[in-house]
Coordinates of C-alpha atoms and ligand atoms in Angstrom, one line a residue:
Chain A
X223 CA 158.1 112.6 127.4
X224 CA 154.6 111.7 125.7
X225 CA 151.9 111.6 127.8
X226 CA 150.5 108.5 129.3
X227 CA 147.1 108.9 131.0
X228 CA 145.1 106.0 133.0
X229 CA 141.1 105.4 133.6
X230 CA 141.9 105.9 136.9
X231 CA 144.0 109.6 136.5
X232 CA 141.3 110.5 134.3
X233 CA 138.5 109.3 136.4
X234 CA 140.3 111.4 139.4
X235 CA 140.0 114.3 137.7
X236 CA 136.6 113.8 136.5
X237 CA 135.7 113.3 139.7
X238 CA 137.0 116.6 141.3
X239 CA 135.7 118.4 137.9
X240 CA 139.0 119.5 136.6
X241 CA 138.6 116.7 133.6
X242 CA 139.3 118.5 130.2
X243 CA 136.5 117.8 127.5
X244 CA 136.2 118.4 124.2
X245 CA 133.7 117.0 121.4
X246 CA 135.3 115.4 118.2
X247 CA 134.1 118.5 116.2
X248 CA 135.8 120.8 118.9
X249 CA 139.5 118.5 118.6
X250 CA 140.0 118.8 115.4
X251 CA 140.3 122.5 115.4
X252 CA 142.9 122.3 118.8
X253 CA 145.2 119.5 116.8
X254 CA 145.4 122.1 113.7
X255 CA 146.4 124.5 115.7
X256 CA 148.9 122.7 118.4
X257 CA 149.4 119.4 117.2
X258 CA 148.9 116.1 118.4
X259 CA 151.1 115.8 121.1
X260 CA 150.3 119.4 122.7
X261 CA 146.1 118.6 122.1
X262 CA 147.4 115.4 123.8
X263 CA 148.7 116.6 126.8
X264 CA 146.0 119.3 127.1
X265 CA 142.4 117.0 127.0
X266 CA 141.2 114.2 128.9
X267 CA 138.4 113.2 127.2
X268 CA 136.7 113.6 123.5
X269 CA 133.2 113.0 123.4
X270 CA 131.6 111.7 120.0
X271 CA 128.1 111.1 118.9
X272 CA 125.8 109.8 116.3
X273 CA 122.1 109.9 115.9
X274 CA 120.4 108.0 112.8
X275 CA 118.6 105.0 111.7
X276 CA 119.6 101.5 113.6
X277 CA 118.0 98.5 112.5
X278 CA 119.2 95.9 114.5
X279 CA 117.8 97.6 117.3
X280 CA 115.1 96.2 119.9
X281 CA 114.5 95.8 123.9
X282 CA 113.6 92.9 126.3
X283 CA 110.8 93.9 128.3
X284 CA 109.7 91.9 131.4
X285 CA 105.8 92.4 131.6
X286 CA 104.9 91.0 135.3
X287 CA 103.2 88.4 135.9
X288 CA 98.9 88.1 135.9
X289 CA 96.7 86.6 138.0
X290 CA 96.3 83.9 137.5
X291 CA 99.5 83.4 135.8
X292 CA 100.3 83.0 132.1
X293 CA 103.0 81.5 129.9
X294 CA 102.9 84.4 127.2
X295 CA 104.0 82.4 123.8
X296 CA 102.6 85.0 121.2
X297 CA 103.1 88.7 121.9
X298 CA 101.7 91.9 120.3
X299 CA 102.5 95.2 121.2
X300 CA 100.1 98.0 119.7
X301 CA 99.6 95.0 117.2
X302 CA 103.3 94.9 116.5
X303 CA 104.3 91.3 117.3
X304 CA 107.5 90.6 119.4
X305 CA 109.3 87.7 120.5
X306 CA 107.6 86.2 123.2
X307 CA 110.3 82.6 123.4
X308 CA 111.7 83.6 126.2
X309 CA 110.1 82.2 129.2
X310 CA 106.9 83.4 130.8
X311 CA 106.5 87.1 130.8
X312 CA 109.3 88.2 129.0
X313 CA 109.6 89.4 125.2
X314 CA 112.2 90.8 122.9
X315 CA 110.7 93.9 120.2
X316 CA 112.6 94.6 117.0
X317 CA 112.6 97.5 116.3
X318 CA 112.1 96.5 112.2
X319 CA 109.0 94.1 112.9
X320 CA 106.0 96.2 111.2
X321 CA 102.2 96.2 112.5
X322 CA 100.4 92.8 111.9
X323 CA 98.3 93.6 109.1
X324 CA 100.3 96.3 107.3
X325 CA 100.1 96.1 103.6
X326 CA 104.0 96.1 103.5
X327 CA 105.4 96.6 100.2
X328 CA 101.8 95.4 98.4
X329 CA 101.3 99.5 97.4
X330 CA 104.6 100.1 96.4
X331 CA 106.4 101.3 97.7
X332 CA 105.2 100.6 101.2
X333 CA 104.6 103.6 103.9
X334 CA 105.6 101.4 107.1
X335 CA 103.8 104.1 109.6
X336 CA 104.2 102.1 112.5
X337 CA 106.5 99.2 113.9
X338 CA 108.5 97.9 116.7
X339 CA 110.8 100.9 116.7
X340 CA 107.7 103.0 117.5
X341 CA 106.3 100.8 120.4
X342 CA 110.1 101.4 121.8
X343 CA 109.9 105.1 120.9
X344 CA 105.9 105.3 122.4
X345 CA 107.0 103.6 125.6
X346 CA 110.3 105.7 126.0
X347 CA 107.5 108.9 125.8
X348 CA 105.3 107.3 128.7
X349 CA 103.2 106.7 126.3
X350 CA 100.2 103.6 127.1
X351 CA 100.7 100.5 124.8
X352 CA 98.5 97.7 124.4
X353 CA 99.7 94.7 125.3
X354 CA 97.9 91.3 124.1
X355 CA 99.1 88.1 124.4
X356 CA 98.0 84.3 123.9
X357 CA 99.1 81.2 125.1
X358 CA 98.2 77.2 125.3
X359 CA 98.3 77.0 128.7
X360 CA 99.9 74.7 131.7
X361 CA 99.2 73.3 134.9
X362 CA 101.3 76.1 136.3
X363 CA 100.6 78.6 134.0
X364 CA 96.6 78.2 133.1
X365 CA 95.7 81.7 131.7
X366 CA 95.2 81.7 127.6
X367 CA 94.2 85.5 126.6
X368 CA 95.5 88.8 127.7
X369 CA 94.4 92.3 126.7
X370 CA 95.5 95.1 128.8
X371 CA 97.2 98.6 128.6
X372 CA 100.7 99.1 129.8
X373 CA 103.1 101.9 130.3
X374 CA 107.1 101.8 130.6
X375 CA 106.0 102.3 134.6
X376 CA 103.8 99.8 134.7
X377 CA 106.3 96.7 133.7
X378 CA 109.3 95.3 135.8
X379 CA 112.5 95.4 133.3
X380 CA 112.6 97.6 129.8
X381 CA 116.0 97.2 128.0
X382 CA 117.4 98.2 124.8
X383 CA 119.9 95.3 123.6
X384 CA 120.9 96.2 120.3
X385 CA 122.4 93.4 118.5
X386 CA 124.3 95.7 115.6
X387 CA 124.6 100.0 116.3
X388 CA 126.9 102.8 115.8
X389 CA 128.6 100.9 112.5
X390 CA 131.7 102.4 112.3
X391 CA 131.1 103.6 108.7
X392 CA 129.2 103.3 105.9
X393 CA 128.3 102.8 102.2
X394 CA 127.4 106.1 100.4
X395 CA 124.5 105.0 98.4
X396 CA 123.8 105.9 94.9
X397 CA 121.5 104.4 91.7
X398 CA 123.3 103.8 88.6
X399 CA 119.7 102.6 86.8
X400 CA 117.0 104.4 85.3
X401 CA 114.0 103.9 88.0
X402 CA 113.4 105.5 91.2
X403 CA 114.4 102.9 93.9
X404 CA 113.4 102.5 97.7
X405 CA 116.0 101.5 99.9
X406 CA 116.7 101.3 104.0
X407 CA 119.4 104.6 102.4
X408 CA 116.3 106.3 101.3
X409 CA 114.6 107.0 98.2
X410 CA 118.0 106.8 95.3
X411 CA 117.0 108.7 92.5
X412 CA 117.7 106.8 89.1
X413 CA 120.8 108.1 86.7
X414 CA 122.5 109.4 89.6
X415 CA 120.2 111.5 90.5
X416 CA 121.5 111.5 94.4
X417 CA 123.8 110.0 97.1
X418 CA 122.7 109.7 100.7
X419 CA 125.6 108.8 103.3
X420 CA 124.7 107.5 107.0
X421 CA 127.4 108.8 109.3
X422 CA 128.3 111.8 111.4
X423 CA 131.7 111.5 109.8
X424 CA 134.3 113.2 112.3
X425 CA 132.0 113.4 114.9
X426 CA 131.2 109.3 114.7
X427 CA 132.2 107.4 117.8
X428 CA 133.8 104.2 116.0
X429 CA 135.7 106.6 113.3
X430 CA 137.5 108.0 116.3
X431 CA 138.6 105.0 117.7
X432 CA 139.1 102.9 114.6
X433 CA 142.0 100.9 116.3
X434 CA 139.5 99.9 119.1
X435 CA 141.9 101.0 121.5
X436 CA 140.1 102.0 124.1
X437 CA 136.1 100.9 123.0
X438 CA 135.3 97.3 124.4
X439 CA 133.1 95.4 126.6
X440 CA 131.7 97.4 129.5
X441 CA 132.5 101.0 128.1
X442 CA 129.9 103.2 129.3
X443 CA 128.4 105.3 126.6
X444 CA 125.2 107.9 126.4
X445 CA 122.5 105.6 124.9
X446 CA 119.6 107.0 123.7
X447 CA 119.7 110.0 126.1
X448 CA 120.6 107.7 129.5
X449 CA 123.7 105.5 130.3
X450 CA 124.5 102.5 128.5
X451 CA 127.1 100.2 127.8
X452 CA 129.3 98.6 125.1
X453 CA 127.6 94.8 125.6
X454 CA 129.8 93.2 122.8
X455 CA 130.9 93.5 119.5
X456 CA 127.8 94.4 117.0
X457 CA 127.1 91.2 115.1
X458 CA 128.9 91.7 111.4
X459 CA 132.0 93.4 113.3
X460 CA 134.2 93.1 110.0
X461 CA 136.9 95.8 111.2
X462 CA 139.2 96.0 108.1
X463 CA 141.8 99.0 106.1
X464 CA 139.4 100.7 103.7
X465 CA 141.7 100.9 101.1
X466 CA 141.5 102.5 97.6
X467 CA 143.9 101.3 95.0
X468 CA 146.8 100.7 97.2
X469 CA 146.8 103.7 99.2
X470 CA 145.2 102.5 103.2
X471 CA 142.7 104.9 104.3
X472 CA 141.7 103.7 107.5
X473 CA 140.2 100.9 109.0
X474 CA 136.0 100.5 108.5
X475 CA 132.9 98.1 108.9
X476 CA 133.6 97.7 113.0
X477 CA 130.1 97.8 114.9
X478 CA 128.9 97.6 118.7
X479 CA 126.4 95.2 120.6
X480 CA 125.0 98.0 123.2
X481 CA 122.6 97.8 126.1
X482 CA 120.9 100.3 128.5
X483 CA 118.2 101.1 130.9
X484 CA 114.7 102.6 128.8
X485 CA 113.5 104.0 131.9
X486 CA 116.4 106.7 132.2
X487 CA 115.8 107.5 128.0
X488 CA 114.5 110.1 126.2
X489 CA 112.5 110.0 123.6
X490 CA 114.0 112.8 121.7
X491 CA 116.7 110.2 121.0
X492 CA 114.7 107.1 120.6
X493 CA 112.7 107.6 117.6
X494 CA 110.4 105.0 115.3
X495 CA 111.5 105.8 111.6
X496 CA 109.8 105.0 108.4
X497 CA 112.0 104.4 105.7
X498 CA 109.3 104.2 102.4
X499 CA 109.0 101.2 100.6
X500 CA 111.7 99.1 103.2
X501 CA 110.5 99.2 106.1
X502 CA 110.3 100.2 110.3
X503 CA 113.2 101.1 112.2
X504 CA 114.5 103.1 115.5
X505 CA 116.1 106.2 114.9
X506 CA 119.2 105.6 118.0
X507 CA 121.3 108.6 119.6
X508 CA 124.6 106.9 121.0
X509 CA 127.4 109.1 122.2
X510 CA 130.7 107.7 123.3
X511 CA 133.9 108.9 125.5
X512 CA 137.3 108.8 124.1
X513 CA 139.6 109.0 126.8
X514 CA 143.0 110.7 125.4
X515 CA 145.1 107.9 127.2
X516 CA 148.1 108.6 124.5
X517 CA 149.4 110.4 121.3
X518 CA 148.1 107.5 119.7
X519 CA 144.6 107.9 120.6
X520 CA 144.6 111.7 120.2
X521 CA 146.0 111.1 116.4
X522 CA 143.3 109.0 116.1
X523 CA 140.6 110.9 117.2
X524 CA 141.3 114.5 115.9
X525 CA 141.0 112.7 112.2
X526 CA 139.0 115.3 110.3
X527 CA 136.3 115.0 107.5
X528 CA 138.8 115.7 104.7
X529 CA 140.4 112.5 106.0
X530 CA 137.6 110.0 106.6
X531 CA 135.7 108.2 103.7
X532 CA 132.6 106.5 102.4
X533 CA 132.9 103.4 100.2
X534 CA 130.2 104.5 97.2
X535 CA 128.0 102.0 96.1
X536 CA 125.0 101.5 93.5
X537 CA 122.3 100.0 95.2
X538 CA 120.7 99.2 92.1
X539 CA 122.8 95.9 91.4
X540 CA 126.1 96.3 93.5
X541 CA 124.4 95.9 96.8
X542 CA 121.3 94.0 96.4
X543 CA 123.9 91.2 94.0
X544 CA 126.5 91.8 96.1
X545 CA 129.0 92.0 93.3
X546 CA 131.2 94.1 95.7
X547 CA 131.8 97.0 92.7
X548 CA 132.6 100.1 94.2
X549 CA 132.4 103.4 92.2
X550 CA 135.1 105.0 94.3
X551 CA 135.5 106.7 97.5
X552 CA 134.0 110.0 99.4
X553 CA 135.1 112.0 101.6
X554 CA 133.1 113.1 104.3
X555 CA 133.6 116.7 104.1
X556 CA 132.5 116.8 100.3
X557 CA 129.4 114.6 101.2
X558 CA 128.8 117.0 103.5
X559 CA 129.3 120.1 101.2
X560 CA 126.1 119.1 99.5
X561 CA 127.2 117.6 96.2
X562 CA 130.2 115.2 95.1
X563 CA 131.6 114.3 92.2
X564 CA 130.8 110.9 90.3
X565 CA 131.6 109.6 87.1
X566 CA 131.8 113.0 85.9
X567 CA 128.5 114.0 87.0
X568 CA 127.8 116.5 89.9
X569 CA 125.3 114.6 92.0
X570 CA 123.7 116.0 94.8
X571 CA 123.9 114.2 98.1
X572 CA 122.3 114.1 101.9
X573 CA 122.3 112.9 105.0
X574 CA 120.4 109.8 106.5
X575 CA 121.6 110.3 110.1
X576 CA 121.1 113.8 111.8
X577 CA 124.6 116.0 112.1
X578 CA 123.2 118.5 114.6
X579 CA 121.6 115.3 116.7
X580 CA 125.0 114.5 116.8
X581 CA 126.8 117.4 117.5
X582 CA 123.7 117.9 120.6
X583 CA 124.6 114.2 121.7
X584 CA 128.5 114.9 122.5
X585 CA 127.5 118.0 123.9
X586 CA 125.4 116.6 126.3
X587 CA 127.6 113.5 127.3
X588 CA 130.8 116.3 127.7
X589 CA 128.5 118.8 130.1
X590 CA 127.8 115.0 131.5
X591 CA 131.8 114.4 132.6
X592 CA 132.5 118.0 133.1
X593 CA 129.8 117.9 135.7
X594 CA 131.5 114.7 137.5
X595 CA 128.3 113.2 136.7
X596 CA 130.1 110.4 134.0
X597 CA 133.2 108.4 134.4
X598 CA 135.1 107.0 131.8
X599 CA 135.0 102.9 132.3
X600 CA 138.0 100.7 131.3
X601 CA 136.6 97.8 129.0
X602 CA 136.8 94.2 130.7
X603 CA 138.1 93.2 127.3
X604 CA 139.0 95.2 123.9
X605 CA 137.1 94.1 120.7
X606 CA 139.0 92.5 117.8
X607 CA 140.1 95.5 115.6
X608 CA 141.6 95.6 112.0
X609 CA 144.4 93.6 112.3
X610 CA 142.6 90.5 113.4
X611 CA 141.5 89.8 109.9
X612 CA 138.1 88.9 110.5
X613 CA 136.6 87.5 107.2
X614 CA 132.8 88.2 106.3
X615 CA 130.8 84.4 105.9
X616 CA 128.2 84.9 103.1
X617 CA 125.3 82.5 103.2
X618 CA 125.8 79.8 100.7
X619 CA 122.0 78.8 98.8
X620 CA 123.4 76.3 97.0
X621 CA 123.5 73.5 99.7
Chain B
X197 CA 88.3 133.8 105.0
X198 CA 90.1 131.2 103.1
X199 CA 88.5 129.0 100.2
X200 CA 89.5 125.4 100.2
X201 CA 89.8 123.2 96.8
X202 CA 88.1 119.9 96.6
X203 CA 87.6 117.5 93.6
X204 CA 84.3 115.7 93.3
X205 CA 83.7 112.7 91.3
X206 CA 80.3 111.6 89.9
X207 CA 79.1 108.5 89.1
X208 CA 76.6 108.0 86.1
X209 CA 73.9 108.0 88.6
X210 CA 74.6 111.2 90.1
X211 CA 76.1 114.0 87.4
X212 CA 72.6 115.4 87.0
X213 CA 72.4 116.9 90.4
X214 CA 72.3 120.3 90.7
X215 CA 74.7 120.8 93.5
X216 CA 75.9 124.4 92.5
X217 CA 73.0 125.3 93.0
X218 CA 72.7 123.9 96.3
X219 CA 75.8 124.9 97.7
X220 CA 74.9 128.6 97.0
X221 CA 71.2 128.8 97.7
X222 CA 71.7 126.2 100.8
X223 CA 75.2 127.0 102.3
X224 CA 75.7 130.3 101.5
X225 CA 79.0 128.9 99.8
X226 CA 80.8 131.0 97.1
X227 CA 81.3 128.4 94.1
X228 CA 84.3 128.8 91.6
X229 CA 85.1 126.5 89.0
X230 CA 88.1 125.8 88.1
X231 CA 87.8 122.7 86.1
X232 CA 84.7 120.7 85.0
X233 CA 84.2 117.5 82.8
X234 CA 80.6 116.4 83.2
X235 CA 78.4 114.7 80.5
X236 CA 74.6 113.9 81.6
X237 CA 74.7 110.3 82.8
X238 CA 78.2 109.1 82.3
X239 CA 80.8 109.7 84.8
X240 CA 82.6 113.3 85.3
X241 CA 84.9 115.4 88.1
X242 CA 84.5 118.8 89.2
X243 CA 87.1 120.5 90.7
X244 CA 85.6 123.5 92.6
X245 CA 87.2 126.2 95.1
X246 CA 84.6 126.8 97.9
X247 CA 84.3 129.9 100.6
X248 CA 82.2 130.4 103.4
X249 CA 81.5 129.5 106.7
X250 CA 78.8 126.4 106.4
X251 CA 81.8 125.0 104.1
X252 CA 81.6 121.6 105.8
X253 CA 77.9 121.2 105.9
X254 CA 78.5 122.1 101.9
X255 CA 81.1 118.7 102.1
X256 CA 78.5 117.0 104.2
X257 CA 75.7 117.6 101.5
X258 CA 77.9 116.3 98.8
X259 CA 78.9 113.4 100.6
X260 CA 74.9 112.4 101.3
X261 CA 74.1 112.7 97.5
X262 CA 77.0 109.8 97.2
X263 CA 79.2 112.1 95.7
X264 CA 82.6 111.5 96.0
X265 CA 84.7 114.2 97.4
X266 CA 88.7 114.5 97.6
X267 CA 90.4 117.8 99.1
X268 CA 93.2 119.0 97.2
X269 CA 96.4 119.5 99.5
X270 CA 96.5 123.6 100.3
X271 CA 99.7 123.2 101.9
X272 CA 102.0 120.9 104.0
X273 CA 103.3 121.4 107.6
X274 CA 106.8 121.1 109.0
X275 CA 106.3 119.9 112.4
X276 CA 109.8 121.0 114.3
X277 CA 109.3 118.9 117.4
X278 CA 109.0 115.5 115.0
X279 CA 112.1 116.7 112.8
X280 CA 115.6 115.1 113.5
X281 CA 117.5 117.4 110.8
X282 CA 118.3 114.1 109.2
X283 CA 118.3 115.7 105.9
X284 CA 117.1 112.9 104.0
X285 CA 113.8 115.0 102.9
X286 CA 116.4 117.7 101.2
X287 CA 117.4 116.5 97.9
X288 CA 114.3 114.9 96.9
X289 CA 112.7 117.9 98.1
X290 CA 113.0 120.0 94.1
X291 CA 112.6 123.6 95.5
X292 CA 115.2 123.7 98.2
X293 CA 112.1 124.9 100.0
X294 CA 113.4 122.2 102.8
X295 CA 117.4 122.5 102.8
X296 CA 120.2 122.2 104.8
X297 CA 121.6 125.1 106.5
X298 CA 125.6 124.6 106.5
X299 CA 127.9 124.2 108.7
X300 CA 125.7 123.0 111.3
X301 CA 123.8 121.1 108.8
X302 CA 120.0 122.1 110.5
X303 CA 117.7 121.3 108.3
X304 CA 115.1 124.7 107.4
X305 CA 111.8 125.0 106.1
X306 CA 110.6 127.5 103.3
X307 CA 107.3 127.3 103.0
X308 CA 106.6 130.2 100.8
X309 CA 109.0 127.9 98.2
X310 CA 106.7 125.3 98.9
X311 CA 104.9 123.7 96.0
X312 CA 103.1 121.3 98.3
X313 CA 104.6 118.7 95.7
X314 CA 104.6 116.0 98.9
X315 CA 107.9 114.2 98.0
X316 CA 108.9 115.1 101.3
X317 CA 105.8 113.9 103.2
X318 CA 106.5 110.1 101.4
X319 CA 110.3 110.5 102.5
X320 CA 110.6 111.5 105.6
X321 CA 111.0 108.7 107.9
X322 CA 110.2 110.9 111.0
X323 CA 106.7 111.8 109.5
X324 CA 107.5 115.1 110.6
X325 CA 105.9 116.8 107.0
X326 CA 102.1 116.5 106.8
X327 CA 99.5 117.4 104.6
X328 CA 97.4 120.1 105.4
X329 CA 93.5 120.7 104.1
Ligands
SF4_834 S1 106.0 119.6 99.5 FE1 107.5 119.4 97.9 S2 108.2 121.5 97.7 FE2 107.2 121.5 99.6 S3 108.8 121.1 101.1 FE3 107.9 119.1 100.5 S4 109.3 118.4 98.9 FE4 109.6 120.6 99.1
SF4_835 S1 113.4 114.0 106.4 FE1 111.9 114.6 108.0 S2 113.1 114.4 109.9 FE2 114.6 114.4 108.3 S3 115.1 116.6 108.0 FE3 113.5 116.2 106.6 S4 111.6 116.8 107.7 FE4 113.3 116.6 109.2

């Protein structure tokens, strides 16, 4: 008989610390060695994580209310502005919206110290921020001007929603021309001269559960070094078989919506980033449970590097034209060797996310369920996976 | 005690001073010249190592007489505490000086491969590589 585990069997034995963990790094070692349907039987939970640049990362943040009162319609946080249409005294900060007067890409290319992704990051450290506001006013609301300090203490509510994280996998980026070019993959050095790839590879949450079979709304994951949860589908959730001529590889280009408490966080997992001449972003640590409820899952999950690939693309023309040319397919245990093969030129390649962040994150969250401190949660609803044939809208100009 | 490089630019108005001179007699600085294009009245650069201890009141003198003085990068800092081991910085990075120690893929700093080129400084998007002075 296969096993067949429950949230709640699992949960049971969390809770009286007997639970079996294992990060994604440590399972694929246990399935070479017993198989899929011994490693199955033996572990309860894997624990993945990932730790890199997130752009479509931000947080509502509920100020309080002044005295007298004031309907807050523009927003500046250490001069970064954030989205103050949403009632009185709340805001939303992205984390790419750079400082008000930065000279952006006028220098080229463009440093992009500081931006919303560093407010996040300042107020996650306890650091003071200033707050300014301005508003037209109301019979209810009559205050106009606000300048004051404030601290991640200081306000009511601080919430990361982040509308598009922890993408499942992505392009390894390259630069078929002959100039330097600046990109949110990094600096792409001309003729080939590098290849930078953005995912922990066999350690990355959404490569372990490609299938979505147990990810969904509600699943409670590490977020940025507290608890979080799965909110929704990231937006540009496109799961689909990566597939190089004819042979199916495995499915790619699924993404998560998550949410979570800034007040438990850490900074060492919230970080502004600077990527030169693009722009601001938040470096984001998420870290997700995989609870072995099958064979199926386990198979799933103890995928290796030699067995999970990056799409490679030129980011010269490819991407920015969206041509959709690929140049072929890496896996990630050459990417991660240092150097890959391309054309018939050795091209040397590294990392945009951080592996040992990573291998630190599911650490932490398995010392986190070993301890009976983190249950597994069973998803309200799964997320459409692969086989729901989600197609990909491109903005049409021409209307 | 270490000397510190510094480039100064004149302006027509100001390559006749004699700031050598100064710098020694005044500041007790030790001047060496490593690379001089001056021509009475037009516009020139200097670039001088300095050593001694009044070597900022030497900068402040310069910087009164309306000279214009940049300090050449002596070195640049890894700051640990700021550094993800993202590994972007190590293949733009052309001494290996910053690389990637495999398997666990932590990223190390050289610094005695160091060319204080500053590729990684511009790169990094943690700004964990500075300039040092
Ligand atoms: S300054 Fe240049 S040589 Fe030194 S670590 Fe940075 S990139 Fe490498
Ligand atoms: S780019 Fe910066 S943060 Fe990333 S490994 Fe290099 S020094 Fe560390």
């Amino acid at each position: 008989m296969s096993i067949e585990r429950t949230y709640a069997e699992i949960n049971e034995r969390i809770k009286s610390g007997q639970a079996v963990v294992l990060t994604a790094d440590e399972v694929v070692s246990l399935v070479e060695e017993k198989g899929v349907a011994q490693a199955a039987k033996e572990v309860d939970v894997v624990t993945t994580g990932t730790f890199g640049p997130m752009c479509s990362s931000g947080a509502f943040l509920n100020f309080g209310h002044p005295q007298p009162r004031m309907r807050m319609s523009k927003v500046w946080l250490n001069d970064v502005s954030a989205y103050a249409g949403v009632a009185a005294a709340d805001a939303y900060i992205g984390a790419t919206e750079p400082t008000e007067d930065d000279p952006l890409n006028k220098e080229y290319p463009g440093e992009f110290r500081y931006g919303g992704g560093h407010v996040i990051e300042d107020l996650v450290a306890g650091r003071k921020v200033k707050l300014r506001a301005q508003s037209y006013g109301t019979d209810c609301y009559p205050r106009r001007e606000l300048e004051t300090d404030i601290s991640l203490d200081d306000i009511n509510e601080a919430f990361l929603f982040n509308p598009r994280n922890a993408y499942q996998n992505y392009n390894c980026a390259v630069n078929v021309s002959d100039k330097t070019i600046y990109t949110y993959m990094g600096m792409l050095q001309s003729n080939l001269g590098n290849a930078h790839y953005s995912t922990s590879g066999q350690l990355s949450p959404l490569l372990k559960d490609p299938n979505f079979l147990t990810i969904g709304i509600g699943t409670r994951i590490f977020l940025g070094g507290g608890v979080g949860y799965v909110a929704w589908n990231g937006t540009q959730h496109f799961p689909a078989m990566l597939n190089a001529s004819g042979v199916d590889l495995h499915p790619s280009g699924g993404t998560l919506s998550v949410v979570g408490d800034m007040k438990q966080m850490d900074a060492r997992y919230i970080r502004g980033a600077s990527m030169l001449g693009y722009g601001c972003s938040l470096s984001v640590g998420i870290g997700i449970p995989i609870p072995i409820l099958n064979e199926e899952v386990m198979r799933w999950v103890s995928r290796s590097d030699k067995e999970l690939y990056a799409p490679v693309m030129d980011y010269s023309d490819a991407y920015p034209n969206r041509t959709g040319e690929l140049l072929g397919y890496a896996s990630y245990a050459d990417l991660k060797s240092g150097e890959i093969t391309l054309q018939g030129k050795r091209v040397k390649t590294a990392p945009m996310s951080s592996n040992p962040m990573a291998v630190e994150i599911a650490n932490t969250l398995k010392e986190w369920i070993k301890k009976g401190e983190f249950e597994v949660s069973q998803p309200a609803q799964l997320l459409p996976s692969a086989k729901d044939n989600i197609v990909a809208k491109a903005l049409n100009t021409d209307k | 005690m270490s000397s510190k490089k510094i480039i100064l630019r004149f302006t027509a108005a100001t390559s006749d001073k004699p700031i050598i001179y100064n710098l020694v007699k005044d500041y007790d600085l030790m001047v060496n010249i490593i690379k001089a294009h001056i021509n009475p009245e037009k516009e020139g650069t200097l670039v001088l190592e300095l050593t001694g201890e009044r070597y900022q009141e030497g900068i402040n003198f310069l910087e009164e007489q309306n000279i214009k003085v940049q300090k050449l990068a002596e070195q640049v800092n890894y700051n640990q505490d700021r550094c993800t081991s993202c590994g972007t910085c190590t293949d733009a990075c052309p001494t290996g000086a910053l690389h990637l120690e495999r398997p666990a893929m932590q990223v190390q700093f050289d610094s005695d491969k160091c060319i204080v080129c500053q590729m990684c400084v511009k790169v990094c998007p943690m700004k964990a590589m500075e300039v040092c002075f």
